[in-house]
PDB file of C-alpha atoms and ligand atoms in Angstrom:
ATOM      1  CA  UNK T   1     -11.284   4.236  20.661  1.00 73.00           C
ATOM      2  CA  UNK T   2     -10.725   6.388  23.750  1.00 90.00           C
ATOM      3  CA  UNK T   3      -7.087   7.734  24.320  1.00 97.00           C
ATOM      4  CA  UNK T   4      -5.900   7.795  27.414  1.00 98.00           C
ATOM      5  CA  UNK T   5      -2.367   9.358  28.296  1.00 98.00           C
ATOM      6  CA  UNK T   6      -2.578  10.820  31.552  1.00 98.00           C
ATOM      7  CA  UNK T   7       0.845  11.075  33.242  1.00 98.00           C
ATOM      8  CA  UNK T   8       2.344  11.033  29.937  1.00 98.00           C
ATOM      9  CA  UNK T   9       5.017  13.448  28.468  1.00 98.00           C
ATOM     10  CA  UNK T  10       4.635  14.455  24.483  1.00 99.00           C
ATOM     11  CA  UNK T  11       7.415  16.683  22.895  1.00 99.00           C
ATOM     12  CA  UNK T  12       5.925  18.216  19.385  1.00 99.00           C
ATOM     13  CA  UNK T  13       7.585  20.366  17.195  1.00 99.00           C
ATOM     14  CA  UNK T  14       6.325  22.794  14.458  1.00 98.00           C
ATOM     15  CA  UNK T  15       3.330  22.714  17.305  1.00 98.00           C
ATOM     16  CA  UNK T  16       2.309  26.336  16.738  1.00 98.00           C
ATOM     17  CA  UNK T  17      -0.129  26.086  13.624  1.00 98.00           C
ATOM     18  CA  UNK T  18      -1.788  23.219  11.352  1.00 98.00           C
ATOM     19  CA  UNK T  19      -1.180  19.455  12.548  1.00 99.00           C
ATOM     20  CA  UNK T  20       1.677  20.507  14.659  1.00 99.00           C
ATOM     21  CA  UNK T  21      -1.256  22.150  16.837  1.00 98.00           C
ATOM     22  CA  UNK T  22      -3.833  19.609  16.217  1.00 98.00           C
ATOM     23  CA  UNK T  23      -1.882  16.819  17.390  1.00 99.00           C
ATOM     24  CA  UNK T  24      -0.959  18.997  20.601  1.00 98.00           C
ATOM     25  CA  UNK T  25      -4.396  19.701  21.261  1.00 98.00           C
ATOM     26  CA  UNK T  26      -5.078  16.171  20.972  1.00 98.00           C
ATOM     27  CA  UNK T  27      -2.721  15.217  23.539  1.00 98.00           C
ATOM     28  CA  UNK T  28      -3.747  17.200  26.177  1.00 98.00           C
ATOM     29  CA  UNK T  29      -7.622  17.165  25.654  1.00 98.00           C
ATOM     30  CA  UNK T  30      -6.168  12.775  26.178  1.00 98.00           C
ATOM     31  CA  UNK T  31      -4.650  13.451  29.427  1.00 98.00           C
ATOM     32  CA  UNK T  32      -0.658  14.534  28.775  1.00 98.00           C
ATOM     33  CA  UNK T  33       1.143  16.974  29.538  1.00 98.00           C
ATOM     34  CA  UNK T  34       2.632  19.172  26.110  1.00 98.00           C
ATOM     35  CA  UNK T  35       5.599  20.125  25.415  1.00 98.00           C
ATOM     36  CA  UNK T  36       4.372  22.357  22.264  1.00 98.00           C
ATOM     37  CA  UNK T  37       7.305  23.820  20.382  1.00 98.00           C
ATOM     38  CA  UNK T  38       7.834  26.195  17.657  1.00 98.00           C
ATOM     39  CA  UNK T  39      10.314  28.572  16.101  1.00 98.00           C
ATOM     40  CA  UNK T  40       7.519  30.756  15.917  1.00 98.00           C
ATOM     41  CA  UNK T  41       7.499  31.886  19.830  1.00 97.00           C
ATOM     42  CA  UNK T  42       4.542  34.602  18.777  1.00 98.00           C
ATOM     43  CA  UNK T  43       2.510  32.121  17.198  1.00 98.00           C
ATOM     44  CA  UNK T  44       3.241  29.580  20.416  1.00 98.00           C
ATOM     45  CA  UNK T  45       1.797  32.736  22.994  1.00 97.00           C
ATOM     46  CA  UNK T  46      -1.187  33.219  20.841  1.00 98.00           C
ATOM     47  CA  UNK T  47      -2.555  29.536  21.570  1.00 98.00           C
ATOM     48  CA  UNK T  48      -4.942  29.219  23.587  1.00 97.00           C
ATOM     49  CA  UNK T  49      -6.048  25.901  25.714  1.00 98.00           C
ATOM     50  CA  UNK T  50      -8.667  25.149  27.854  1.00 98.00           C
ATOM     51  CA  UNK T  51      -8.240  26.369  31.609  1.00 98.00           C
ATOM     52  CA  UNK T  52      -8.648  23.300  33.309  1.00 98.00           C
ATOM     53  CA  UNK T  53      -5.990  21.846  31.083  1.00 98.00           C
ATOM     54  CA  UNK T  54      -3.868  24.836  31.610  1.00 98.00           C
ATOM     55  CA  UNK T  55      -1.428  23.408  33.629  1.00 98.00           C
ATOM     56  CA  UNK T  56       0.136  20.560  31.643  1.00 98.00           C
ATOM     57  CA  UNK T  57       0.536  23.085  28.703  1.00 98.00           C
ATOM     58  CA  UNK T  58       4.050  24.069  28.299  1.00 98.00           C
ATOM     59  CA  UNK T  59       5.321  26.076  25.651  1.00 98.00           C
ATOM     60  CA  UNK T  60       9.279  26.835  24.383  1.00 98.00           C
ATOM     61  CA  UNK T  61      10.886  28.304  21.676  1.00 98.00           C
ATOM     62  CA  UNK T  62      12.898  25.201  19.703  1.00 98.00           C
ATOM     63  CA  UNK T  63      14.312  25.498  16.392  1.00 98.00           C
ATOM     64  CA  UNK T  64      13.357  22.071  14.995  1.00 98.00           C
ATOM     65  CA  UNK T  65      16.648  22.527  12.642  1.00 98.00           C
ATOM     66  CA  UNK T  66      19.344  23.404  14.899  1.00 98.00           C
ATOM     67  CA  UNK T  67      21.227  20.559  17.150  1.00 98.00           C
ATOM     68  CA  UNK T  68      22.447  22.686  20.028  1.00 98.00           C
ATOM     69  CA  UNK T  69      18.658  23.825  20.032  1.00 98.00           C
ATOM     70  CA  UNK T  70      17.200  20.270  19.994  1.00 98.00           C
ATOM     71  CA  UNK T  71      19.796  18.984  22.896  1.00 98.00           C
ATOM     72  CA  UNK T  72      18.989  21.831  25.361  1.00 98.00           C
ATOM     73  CA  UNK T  73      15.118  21.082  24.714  1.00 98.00           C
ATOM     74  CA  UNK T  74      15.757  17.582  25.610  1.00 98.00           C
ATOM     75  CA  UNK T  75      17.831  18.484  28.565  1.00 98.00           C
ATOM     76  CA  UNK T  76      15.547  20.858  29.792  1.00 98.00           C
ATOM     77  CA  UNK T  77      12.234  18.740  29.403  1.00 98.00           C
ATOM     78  CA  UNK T  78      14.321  16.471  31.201  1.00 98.00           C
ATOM     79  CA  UNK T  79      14.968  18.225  34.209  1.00 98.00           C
ATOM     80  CA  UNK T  80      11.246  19.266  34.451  1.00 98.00           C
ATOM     81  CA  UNK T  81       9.462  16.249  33.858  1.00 98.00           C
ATOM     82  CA  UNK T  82      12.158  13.317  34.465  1.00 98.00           C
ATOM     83  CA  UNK T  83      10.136  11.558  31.646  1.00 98.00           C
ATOM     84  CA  UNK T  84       9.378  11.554  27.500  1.00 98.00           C
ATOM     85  CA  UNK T  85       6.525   9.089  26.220  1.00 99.00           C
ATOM     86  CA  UNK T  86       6.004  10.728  22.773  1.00 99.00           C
ATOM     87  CA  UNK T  87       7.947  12.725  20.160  1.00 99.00           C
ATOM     88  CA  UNK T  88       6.613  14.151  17.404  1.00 99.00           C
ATOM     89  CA  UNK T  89       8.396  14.883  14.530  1.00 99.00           C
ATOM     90  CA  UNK T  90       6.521  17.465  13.162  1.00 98.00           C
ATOM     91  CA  UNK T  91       7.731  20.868  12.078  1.00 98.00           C
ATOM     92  CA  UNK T  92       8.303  21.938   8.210  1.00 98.00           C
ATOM     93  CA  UNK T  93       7.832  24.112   5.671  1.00 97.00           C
ATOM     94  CA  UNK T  94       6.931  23.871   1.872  1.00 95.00           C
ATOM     95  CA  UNK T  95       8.374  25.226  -0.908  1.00 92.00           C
ATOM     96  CA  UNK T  96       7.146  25.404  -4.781  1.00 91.00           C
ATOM     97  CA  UNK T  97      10.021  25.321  -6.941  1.00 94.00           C
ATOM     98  CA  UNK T  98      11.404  23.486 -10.221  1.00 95.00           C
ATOM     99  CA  UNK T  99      14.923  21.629  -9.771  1.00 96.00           C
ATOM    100  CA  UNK T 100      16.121  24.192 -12.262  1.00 96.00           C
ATOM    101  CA  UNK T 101      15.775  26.931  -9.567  1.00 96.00           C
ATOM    102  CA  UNK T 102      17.047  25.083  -6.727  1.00 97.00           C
ATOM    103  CA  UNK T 103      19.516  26.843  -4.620  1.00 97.00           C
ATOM    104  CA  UNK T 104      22.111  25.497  -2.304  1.00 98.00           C
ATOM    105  CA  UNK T 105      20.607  27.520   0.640  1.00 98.00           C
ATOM    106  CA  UNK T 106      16.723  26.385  -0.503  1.00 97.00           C
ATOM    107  CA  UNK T 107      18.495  22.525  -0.401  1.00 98.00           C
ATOM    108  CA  UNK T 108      20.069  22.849   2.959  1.00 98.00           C
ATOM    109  CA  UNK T 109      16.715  24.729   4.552  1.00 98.00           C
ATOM    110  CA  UNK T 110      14.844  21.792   3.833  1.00 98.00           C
ATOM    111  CA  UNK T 111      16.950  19.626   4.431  1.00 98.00           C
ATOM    112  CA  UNK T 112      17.686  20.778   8.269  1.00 98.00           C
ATOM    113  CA  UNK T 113      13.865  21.235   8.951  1.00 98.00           C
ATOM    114  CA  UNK T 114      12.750  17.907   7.167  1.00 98.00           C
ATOM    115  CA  UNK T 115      15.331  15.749   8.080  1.00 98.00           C
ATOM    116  CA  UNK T 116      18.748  16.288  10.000  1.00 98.00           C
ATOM    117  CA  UNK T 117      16.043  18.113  12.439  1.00 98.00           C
ATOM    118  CA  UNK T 118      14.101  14.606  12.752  1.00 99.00           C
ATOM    119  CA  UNK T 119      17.201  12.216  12.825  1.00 98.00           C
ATOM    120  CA  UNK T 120      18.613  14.764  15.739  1.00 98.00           C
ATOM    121  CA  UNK T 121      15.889  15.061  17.597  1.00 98.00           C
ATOM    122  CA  UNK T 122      15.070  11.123  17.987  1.00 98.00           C
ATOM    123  CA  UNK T 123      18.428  10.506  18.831  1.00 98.00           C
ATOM    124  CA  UNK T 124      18.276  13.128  21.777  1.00 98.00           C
ATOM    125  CA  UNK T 125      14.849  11.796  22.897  1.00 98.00           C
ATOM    126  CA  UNK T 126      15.918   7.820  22.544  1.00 98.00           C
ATOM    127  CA  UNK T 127      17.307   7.472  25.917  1.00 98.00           C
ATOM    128  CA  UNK T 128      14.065   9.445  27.466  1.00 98.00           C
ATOM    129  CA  UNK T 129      11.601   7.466  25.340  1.00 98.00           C
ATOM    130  CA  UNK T 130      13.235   4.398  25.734  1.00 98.00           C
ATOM    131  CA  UNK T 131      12.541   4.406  29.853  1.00 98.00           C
ATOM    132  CA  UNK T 132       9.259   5.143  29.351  1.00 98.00           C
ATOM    133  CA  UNK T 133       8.575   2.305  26.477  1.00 98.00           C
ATOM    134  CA  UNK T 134       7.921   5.945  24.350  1.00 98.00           C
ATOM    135  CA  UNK T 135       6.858   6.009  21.032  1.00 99.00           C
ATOM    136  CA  UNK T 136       8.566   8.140  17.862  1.00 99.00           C
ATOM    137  CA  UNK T 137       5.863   9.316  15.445  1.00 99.00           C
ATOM    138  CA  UNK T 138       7.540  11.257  12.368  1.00 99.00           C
ATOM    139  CA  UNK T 139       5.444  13.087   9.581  1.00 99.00           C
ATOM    140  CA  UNK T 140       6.633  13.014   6.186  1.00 98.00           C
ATOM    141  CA  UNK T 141       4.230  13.141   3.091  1.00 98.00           C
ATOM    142  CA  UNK T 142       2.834  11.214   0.552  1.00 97.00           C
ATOM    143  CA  UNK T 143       5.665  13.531  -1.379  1.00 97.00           C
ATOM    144  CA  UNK T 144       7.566  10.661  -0.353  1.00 97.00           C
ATOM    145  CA  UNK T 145       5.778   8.171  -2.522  1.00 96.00           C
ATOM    146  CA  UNK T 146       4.396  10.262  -5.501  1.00 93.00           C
ATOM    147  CA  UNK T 147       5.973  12.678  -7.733  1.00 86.00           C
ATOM    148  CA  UNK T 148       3.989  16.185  -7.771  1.00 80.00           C
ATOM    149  CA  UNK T 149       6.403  18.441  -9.768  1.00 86.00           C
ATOM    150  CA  UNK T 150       7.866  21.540  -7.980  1.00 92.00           C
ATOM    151  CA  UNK T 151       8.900  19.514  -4.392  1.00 94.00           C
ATOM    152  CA  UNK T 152      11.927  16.827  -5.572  1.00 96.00           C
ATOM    153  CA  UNK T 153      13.592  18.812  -2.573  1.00 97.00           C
ATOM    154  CA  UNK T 154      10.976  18.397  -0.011  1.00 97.00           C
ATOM    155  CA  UNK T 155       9.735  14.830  -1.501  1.00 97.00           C
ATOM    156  CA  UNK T 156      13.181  13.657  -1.087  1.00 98.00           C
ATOM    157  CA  UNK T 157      13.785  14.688   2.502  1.00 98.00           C
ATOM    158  CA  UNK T 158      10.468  13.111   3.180  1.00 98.00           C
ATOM    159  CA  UNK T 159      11.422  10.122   1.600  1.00 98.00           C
ATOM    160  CA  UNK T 160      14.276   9.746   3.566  1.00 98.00           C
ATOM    161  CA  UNK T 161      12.486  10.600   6.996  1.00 99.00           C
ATOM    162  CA  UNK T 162      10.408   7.399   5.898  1.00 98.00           C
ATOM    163  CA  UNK T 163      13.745   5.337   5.486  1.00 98.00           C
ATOM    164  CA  UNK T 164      15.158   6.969   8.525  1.00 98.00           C
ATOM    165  CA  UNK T 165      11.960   5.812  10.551  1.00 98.00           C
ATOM    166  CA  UNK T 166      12.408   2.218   9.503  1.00 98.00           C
ATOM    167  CA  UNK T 167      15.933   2.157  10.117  1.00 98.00           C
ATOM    168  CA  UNK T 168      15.046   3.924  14.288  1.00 98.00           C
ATOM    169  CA  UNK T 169      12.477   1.083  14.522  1.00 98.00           C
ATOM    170  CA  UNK T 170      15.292  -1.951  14.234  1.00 98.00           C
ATOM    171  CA  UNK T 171      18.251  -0.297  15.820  1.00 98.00           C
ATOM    172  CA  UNK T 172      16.012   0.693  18.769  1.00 97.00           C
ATOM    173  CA  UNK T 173      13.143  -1.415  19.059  1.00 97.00           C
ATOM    174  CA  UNK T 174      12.358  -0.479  22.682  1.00 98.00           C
ATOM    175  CA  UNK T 175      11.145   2.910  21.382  1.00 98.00           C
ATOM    176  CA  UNK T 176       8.067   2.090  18.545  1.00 98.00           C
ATOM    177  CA  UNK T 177       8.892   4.478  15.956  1.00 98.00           C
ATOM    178  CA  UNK T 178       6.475   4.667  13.245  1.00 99.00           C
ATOM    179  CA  UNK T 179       5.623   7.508   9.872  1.00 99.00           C
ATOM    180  CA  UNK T 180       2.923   9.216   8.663  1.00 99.00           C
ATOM    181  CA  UNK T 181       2.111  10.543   5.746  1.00 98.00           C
ATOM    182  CA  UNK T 182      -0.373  12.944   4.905  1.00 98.00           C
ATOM    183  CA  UNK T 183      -2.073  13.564   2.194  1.00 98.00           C
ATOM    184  CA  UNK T 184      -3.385  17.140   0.950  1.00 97.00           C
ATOM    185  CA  UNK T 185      -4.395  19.084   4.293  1.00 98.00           C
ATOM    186  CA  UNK T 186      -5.878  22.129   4.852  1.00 98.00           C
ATOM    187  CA  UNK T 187      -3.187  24.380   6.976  1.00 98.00           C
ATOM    188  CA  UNK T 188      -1.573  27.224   6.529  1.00 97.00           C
ATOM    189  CA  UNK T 189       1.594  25.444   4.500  1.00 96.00           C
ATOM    190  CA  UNK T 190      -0.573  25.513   1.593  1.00 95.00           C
ATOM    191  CA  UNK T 191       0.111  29.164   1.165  1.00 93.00           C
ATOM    192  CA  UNK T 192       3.252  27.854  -0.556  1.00 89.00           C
ATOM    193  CA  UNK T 193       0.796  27.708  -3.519  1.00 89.00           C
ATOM    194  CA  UNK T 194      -0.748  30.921  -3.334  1.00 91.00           C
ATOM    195  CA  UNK T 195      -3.367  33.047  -1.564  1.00 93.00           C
ATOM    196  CA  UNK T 196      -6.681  34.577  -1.576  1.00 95.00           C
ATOM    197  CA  UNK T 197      -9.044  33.611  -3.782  1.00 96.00           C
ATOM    198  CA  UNK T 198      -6.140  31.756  -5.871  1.00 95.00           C
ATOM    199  CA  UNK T 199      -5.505  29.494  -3.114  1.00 96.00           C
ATOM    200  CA  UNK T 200      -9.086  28.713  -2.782  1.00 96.00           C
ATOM    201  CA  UNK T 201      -9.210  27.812  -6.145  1.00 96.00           C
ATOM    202  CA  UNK T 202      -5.978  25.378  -5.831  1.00 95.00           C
ATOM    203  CA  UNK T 203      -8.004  23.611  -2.892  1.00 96.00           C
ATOM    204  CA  UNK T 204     -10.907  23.315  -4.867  1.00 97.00           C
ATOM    205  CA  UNK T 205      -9.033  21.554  -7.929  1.00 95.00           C
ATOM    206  CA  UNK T 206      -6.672  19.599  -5.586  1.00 94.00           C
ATOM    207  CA  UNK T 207     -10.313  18.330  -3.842  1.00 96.00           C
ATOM    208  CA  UNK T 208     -11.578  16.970  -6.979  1.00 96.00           C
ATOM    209  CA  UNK T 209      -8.283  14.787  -7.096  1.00 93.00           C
ATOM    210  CA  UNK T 210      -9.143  13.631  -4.299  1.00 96.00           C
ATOM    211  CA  UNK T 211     -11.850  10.035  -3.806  1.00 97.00           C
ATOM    212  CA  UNK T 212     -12.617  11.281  -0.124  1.00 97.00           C
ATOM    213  CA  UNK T 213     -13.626  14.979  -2.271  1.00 97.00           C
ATOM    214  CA  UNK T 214     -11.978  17.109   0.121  1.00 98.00           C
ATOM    215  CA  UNK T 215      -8.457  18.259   1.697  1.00 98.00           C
ATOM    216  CA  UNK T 216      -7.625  16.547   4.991  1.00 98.00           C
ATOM    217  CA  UNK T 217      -8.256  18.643   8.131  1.00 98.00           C
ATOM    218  CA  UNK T 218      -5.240  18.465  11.007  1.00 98.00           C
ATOM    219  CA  UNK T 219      -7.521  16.722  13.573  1.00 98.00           C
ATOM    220  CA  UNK T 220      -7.927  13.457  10.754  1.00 98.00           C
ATOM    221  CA  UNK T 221      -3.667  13.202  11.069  1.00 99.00           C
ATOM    222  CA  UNK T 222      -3.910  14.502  14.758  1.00 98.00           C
ATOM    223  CA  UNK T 223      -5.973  11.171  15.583  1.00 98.00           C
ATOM    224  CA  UNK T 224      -3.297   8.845  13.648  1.00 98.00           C
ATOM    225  CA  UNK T 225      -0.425  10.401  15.596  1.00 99.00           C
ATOM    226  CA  UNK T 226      -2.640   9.327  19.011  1.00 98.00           C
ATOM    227  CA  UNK T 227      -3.113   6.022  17.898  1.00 98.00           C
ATOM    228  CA  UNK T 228       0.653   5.138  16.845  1.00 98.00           C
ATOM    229  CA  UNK T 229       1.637   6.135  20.119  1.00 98.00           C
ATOM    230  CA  UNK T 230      -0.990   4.667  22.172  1.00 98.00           C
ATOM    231  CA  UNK T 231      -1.125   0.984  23.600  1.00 98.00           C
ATOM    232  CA  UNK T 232      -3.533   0.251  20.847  1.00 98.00           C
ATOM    233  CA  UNK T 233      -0.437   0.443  18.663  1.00 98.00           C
ATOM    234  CA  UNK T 234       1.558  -1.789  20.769  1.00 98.00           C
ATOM    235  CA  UNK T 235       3.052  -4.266  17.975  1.00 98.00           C
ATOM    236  CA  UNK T 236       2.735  -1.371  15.290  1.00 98.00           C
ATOM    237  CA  UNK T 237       6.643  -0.216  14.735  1.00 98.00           C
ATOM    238  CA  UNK T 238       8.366   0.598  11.819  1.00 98.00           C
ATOM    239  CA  UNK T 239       5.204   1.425   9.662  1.00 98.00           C
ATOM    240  CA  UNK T 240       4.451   3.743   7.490  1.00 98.00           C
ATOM    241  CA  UNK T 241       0.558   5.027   7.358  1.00 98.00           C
ATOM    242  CA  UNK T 242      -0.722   6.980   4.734  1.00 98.00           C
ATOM    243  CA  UNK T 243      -3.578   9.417   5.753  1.00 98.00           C
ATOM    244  CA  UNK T 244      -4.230  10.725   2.568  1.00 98.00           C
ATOM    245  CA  UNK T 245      -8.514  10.611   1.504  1.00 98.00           C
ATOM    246  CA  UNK T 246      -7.258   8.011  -1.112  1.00 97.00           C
ATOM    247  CA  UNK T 247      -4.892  10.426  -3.338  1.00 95.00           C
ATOM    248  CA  UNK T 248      -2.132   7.567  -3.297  1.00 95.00           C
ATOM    249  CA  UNK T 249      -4.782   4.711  -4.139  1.00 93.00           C
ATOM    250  CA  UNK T 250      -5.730   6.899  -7.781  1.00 75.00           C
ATOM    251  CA  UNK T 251      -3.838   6.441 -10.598  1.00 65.00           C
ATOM    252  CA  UNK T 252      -1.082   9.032 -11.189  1.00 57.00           C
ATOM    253  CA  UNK T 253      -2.481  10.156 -14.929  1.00 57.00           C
ATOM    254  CA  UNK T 254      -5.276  11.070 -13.110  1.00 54.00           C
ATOM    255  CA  UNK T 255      -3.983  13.981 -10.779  1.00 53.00           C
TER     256      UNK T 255
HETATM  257  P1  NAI S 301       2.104  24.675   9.088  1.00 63.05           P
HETATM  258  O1  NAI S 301       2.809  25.654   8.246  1.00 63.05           O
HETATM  259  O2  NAI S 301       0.691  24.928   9.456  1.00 63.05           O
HETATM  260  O3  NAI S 301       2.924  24.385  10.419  1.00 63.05           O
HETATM  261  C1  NAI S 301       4.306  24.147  10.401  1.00 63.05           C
HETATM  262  C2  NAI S 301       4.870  24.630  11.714  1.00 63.05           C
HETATM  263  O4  NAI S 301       6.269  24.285  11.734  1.00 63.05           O
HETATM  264  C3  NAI S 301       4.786  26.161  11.879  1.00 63.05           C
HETATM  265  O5  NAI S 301       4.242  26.486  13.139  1.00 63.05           O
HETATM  266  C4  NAI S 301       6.232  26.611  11.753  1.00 63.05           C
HETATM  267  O6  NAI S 301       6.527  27.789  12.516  1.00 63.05           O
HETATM  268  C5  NAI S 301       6.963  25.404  12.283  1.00 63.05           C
HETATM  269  N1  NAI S 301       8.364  25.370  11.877  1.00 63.05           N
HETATM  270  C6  NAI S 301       8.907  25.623  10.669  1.00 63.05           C
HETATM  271  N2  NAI S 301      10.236  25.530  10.726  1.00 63.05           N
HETATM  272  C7  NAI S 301      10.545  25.198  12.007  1.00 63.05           C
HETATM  273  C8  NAI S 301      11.755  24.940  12.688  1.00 63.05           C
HETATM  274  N3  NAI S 301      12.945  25.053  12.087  1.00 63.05           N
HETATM  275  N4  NAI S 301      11.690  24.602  13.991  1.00 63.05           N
HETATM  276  C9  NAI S 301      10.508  24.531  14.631  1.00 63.05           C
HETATM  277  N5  NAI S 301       9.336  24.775  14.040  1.00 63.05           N
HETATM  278  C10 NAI S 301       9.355  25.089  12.735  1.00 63.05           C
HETATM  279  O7  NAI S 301       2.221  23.284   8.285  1.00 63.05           O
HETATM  280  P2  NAI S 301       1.531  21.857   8.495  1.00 63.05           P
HETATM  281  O8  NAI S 301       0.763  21.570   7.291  1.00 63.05           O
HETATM  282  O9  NAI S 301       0.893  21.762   9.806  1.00 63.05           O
HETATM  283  O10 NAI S 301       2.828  20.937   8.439  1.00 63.05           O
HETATM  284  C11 NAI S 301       3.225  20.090   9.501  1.00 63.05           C
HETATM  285  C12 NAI S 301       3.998  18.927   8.916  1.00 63.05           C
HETATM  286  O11 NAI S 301       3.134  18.162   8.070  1.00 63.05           O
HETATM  287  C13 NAI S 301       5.182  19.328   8.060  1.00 63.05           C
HETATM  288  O12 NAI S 301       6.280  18.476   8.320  1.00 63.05           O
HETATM  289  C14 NAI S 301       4.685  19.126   6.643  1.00 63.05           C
HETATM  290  O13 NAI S 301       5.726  18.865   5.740  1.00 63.05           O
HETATM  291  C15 NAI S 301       3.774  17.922   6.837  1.00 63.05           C
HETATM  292  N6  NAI S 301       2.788  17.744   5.797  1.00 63.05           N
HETATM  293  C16 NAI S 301       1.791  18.662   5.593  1.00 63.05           C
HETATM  294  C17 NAI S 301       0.881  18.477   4.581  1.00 63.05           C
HETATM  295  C18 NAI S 301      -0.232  19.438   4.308  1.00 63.05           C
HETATM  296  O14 NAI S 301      -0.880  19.295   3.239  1.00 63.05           O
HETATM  297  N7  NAI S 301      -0.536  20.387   5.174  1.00 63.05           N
HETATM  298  C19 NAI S 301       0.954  17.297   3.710  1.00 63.05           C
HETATM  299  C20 NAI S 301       2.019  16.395   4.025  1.00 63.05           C
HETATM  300  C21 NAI S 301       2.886  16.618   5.040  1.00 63.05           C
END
C-alpha cells in the first residue's frame, strides 16, 4: 500500500520524540508538508529530515494543553498554508502512580494533555479539515480498554479520547475521525517506569506478555495513522484500531 499525500497539510502534536516523530516522518517521506509540533522546542530543532524534503518541514512550539496555544497554531497554519488534511492527536505523557497518591495537579496535567488538549484542538482544526475532506486521527491506548494498575488517571482520559472520537465522527461526518490505540511501544514515555538497566528489564518482562514477543516500534503505529487518513480509509470513521502485538487479544490473568 503506497501513501501518497503530496499537496497535503498534516498538523501533529507531541511530534518531537517516539510516534509523535514517527508519524511525522511518515508524512513527509509520503509527500506532505509537516506541521511537527512540540512543547519541547529543543527537542523540535534537534530533528533532522532529509534535505530534499527540507522544505515542507515546518516546525513550532505548541503546547498541546493550552487553548489560546492551540487557536493561534490553527490560525497561523492557516495563514501559511490556506489548508489542513490531517490532525494528529498525539502528544502525552505517562505517569506511574496508585489512585491513593493522586493529586489534583497530577489529575488536571493529564487531563489537559490527554484530553481537553484533543477535544480543543479538533474543534479548532474542524473548519480547516472539513474543506479539505481532512481526516482526525487521535491516539489513546489500550489503557483505555484494560486495567494495568498505576494509570486509572491516564486510562481514563484515554478512554474518554476514544468516546470523544466517536462522538467527532457523527456530529461532523465530513471530517473522518478515527482512534488508535497502541499497545506497549518502545519510546522514550516508558521511562515513566524506570531507567537503565531496570527499564530494560521492564521491556523484557512486558515482551513476554506480549503474542507478537516484542514492544511495538513507532513506525508499526506511524503506518496506522497513514492509513486512517489516507483514501484507502475512505468509509473508515469513527473506529477505534488497536495496534497492540495482540496484548488485548490475551487473557487478563495472564499479564
Ligand atoms: P514520547 O514521550 O516519546 O513523546 C511524547 C511527546 O509529547 C514528547 O515530544 C513531549 O514533549 C510531547 N508533549 C508532552 N506534553 C505536551 C504538550 N502539553 N504539548 C505538546 N507536546 C507535548 O511518548 P510516545 O510514546 O511517543 O507517546 C505519544 C502518544 O502515544 C501519547 O499520547 C501516549 O499516551 C500514546 N501512547 C504511547 C504508548 C507507548 O507505549 N509508547 C502506548 C499507548 C499510547
Amino acid at each position: 500500500m503506497a501513501f501518497d499525500f503530496s499537496g497535503k497539510v498534516v498538523l501533529v502534536t507531541g511530534a518531537a520524540s517516539g510516534i509523535g516523530l514517527a508519524v511525522a516522518r511518515h508524512f513527509l517521506a509520503a509527500g506532505a508538508t509537516v506541521v511537527a509540533t512540540d512543547i519541547d522546542p529543543d527537542a523540535l530543532l534537534s530533528v533532522t529530515v532529509p534535505p530534499e524534503t527540507a522544505s515542507r518541514w515546518r516546525t513550532r512550539r505548541l503546547d498541546a494543553a493550552d487553548a489560546a496555544d492551540i487557536e493561534a497554531g490553527v490560525d497561523w497554519l492557516s495563514r501559511e498554508f490556506g489548508r489542513l488534511d490531517v490532525l494528529v492527536n498525539n502528544a502525552g505523557l505517562a505517569r506511574l502512580e496508585s489512585i491513593s497518591d493522586l493529586t489534583e495537579a497530577a489529575i488536571d496535567l493529564q487531563f489537559a494533555v490527554l484530553l481537553k488538549g484533543p477535544m480543543l484542538a479538533s474543534k479548532a482544526a474542524l473548519p480547516l479539515l472539513a474543506e479539505a475532506d481532512g481526516a482526525i486521527v487521535n491516539i489513546a491506548s489500550i489503557a483505555a480498554i484494560i486495567q494495568a494498575g498505576g494509570h486509572a488517571c491516564y486510562s481514563a482520559c484515554k478512554a474518554g479520547l476514544v468516546k470523544f472520537t466517536r462522538d467527532l465522527a457523527k456530529e461532523h461526518a465530513r471530517v473522518r475521525s478515527n482512534v488508535i490505540l497502541p499497545g506497549f511501544i518502545d519510546t522514550p514515555i516508558l521511562k515513566a517506569y524506570g531507567e537503565g538497566a531496570a527499564l530494560e528489564a521492564i521491556k523484557a518482562d512486558l515482551a513476554t506478555h506480549i503474542p507478537r514477543g516484542r514492544l511495538g516500534r513507532p513506525e508499526e503505529i506511524a503506518d496506522a495513522v497513514l492509513f486512517l487518513s489516507s483514501p484507502f480509509a475512505a468509509y473508515i470513521s469513527g473506529a477505534e484500531l488497536v495496534v497492540d502485538g495482540g496484548v488485548t487479544a490475551t487473557p487478563l490473568e495472564t499479564m
